[in-house]
XYZ file of C-alpha atoms in Angstrom:
240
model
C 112.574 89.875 105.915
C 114.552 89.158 108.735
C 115.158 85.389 109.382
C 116.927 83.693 112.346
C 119.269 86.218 113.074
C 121.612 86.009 115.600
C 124.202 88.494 116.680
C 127.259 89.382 119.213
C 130.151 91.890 119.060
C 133.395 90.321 119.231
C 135.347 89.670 122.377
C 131.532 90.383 123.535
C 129.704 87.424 125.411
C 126.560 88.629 125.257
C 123.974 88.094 122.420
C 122.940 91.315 121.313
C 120.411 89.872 118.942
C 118.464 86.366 119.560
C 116.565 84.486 116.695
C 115.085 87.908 115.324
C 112.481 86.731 112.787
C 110.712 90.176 111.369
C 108.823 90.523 107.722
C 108.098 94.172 107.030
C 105.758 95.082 104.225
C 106.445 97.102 101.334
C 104.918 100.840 101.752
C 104.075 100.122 105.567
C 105.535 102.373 108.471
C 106.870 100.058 110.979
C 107.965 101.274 114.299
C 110.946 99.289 116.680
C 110.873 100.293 120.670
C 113.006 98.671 123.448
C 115.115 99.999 126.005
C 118.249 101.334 126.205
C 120.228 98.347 125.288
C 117.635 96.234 123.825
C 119.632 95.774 120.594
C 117.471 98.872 118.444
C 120.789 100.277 116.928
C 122.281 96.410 116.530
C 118.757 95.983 113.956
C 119.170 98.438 111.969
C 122.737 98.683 111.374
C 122.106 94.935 110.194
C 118.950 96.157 107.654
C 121.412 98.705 106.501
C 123.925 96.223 105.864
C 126.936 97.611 107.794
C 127.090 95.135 110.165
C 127.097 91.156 109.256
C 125.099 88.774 111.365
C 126.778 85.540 113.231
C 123.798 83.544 111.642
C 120.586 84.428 109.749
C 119.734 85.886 106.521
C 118.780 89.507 105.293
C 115.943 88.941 102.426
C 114.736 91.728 100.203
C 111.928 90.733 98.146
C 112.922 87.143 98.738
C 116.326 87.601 97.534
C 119.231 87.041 99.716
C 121.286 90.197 100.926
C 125.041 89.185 100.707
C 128.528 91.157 99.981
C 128.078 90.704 96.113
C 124.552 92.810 96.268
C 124.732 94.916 99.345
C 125.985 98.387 97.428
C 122.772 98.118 95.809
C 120.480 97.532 98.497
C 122.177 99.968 100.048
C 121.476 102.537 97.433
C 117.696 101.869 98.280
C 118.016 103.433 101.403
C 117.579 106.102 102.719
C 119.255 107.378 106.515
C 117.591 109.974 108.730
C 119.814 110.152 112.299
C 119.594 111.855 115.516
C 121.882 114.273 115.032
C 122.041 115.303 111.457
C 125.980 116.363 110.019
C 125.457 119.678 108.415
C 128.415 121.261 106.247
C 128.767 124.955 106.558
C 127.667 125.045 102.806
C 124.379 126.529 100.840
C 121.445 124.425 101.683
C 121.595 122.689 98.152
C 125.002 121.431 98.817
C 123.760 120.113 102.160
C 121.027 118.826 100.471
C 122.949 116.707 97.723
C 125.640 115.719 100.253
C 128.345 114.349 98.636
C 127.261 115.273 94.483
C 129.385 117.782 93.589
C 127.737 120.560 93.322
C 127.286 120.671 89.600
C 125.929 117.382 89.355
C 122.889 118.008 91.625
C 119.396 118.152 90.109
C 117.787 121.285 90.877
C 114.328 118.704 90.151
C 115.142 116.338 92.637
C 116.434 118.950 95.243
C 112.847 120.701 94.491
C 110.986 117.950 95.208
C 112.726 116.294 97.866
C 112.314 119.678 99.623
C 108.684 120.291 99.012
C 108.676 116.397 100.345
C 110.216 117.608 103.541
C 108.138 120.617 103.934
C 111.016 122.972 103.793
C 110.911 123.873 100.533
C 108.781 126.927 102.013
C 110.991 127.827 104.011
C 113.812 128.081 101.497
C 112.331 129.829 98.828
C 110.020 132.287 100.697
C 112.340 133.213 104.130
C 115.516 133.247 102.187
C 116.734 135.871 100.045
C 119.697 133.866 98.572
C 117.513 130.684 98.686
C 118.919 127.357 98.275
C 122.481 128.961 98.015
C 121.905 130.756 101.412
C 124.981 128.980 103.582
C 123.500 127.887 106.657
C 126.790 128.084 108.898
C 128.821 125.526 110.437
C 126.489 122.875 111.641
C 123.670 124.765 110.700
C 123.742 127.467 112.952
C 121.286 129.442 110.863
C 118.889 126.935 111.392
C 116.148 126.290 114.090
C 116.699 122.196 115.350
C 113.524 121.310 112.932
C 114.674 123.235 110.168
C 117.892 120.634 110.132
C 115.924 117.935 110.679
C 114.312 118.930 107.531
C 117.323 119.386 105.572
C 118.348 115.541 106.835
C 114.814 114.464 105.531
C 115.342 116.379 102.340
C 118.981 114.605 102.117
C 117.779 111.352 102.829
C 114.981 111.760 99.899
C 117.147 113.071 97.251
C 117.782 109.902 96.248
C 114.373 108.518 95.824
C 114.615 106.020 98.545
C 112.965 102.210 98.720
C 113.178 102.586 102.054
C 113.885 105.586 104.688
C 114.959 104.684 108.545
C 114.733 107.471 111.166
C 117.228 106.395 113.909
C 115.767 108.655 116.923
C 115.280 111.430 114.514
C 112.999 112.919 116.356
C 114.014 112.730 119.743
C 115.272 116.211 120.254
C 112.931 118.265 118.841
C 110.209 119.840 120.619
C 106.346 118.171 120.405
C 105.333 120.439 117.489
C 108.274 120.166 115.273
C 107.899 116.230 115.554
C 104.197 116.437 115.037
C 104.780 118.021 111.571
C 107.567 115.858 110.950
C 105.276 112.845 111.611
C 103.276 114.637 108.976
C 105.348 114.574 106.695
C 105.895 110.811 106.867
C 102.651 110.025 106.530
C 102.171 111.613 103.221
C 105.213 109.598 102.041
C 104.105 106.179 103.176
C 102.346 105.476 99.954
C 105.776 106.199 98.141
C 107.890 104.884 101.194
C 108.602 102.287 103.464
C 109.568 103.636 106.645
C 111.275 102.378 109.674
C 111.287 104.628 113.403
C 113.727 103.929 115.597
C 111.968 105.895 119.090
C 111.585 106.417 122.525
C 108.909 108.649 122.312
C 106.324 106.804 121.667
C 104.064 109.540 119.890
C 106.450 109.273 117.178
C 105.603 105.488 116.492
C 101.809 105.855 117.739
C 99.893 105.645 113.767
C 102.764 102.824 112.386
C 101.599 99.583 110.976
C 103.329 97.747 112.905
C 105.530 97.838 115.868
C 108.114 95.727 116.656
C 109.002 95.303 120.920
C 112.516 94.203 121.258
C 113.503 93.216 124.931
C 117.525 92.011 125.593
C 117.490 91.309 121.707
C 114.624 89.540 121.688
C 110.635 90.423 119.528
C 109.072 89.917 122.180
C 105.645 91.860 120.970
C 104.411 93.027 117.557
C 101.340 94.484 116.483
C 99.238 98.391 116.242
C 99.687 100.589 119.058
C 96.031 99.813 120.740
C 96.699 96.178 120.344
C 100.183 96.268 122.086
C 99.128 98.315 125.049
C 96.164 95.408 125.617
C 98.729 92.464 125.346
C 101.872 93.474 126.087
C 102.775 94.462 129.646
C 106.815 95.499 128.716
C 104.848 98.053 125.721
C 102.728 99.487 128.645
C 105.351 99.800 131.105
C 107.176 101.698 128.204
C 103.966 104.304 127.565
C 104.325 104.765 131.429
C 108.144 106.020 131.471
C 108.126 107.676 128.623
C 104.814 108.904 127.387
C-alpha cells in the first residue's frame, strides 16, 4: 500500500508525485501507464525503496517500510529493466549475478530458467550449455533471449514481488507476446508490476493504475478504463 505520498527532487519545484494512494493485492498483476513524465519511474523507484518520499508511507502487509527494514523488503523483489546489463560471462554467471560462481544453485538456476522459458534454449541450442559465454553484452543473444536471461536473474531469488520497468518495450510483438506468457503462468506465485507504453503489454492485468502529472487519476481492467477514462483512451490511440 501506498498512502499519501508526496514527492519532489531537490532544488526541483515541481511535484513529481501528488497524494498517490494505491493498494495492490498480493498475487495480482497490476499495470502503471502515463506519459512521458507522468512520474512512472518516480513510483517505482519509491516501491523499491531507493528513493524516500517528502511525505507518505510505504506499507507491506500493513507494516511500515522504513530504513531499519528496507534491506529486507528489498530482498523480496525482484527487478526486470529495459535494458538488461549482461556480463560477458557463461549464462549461469549472468544468471546468478553477483553469487560467486560457486555459490550458485544449479536448482534454482534450473528452475528460474524453465520459469523464463529459456531453459530450452540453453540446454538444447547450446553445446556448452549454461557455461556457454554469451559475449560482451550478450552479443550471442537475440534481444528476447536477454530479456530472458533478465527474467531468469530477476527469479533466481524467488521473488515476493517482480517489477518490469519497460521491459518489454524493445522487443518485437512476438517476443513480448511470449514474454507476457510467461508472466501469466507466474502470477499465481508472483505479484507483478508493468511499467509500459505499449499497452498490449498491460492489456490482461488486474488492475491498472493511470498516472497523469503525478497524479491516479484512473484505475481499473483494461475494458473498464477505455469506457471511463478519456486520458486511457487517448493513450490506446497514440500508442496502440
Amino acid at each position: 500500500s501506498l498512502r499519501n505520498i508526496c514527492f519532489n527532487y531537490q532544488d526541483t519545484p515541481r511535484t513529481i508525485l501528488k497524494n498517490i494512494n494505491i493498494d495492490i493485492k498480493v498475487n495480482t498483476t497490476v499495470g502503471i501507464v502515463g506519459a512521458t513524465g507522468s512520474g512512472k519511474t518516480t513510483l517505482v523507484d519509491i516501491i523499491l525503496g531507493l528513493l524516500q518520499p517528502q511525505s507518505g508511507e510505504l506499507k507491506v502487509d500493513n507494516n511500515i517500510i522504513t530504513s531499519d527494514n528496507i534491506r529486507n523488503w528489498q530482498r523480496q523483489i525482484g527487478y526486470v529493466p529495459q535494458n538488461i546489463f549482461l556480463a560477458d560471462d557463461t549464462i549461469a554467471a549472468n544468471i546468478g549475478f553477483g553469487i560467486e560462481k560457486k555459490d550458485i544453485n544449479q536448482d534454482n538456476l534450473v528452475k528460474a530458467a524453465k520459469l523464463a522459458k529459456i531453459h530450452e534454449f540453453i540446454s538444447q541450442d547450446l553445446s556448452k550449455k549454461y557455461e556457454t559465454v554469451i559475449g560482451e553484452r550478450g552479443v550471442r543473444l537475440s534481444g528476447g533471449q536477454r530479456q530472458r536471461i533478465g527474467i531468469a536473474r530477476a527469479l533466481y531469488h524467488q521473488p515476493k514481488l517482480l517489477i518490469f520497468d519497460e521491459a518489454t518495450s524493445a522487443l518485437d510483438n512476438q517476443t513480448e507476446v511470449s514474454i507476457m506468457e510467461t508472466l501469466k503462468n507466474l502470477k499465481d506465485n508472483v505479484t507483478i508490476i508493468l511499467i509500459a507504453h505499449r499497452l498490449s503489454t498491460i492489456k490482461n492485468c488486474d488492475n491498472i493504475i493511470v498516472l497523469d502529472s503525478g497524479e491516479v487519476i484512473n484505475q481499473g481492467k483494461y475494458q473498464n478504463l477505455l469506457k471511463e477514462s478519456s486520458v486511457f483512451r487517448n493513450m490506446v490511440g497514440i500508442n496502440s
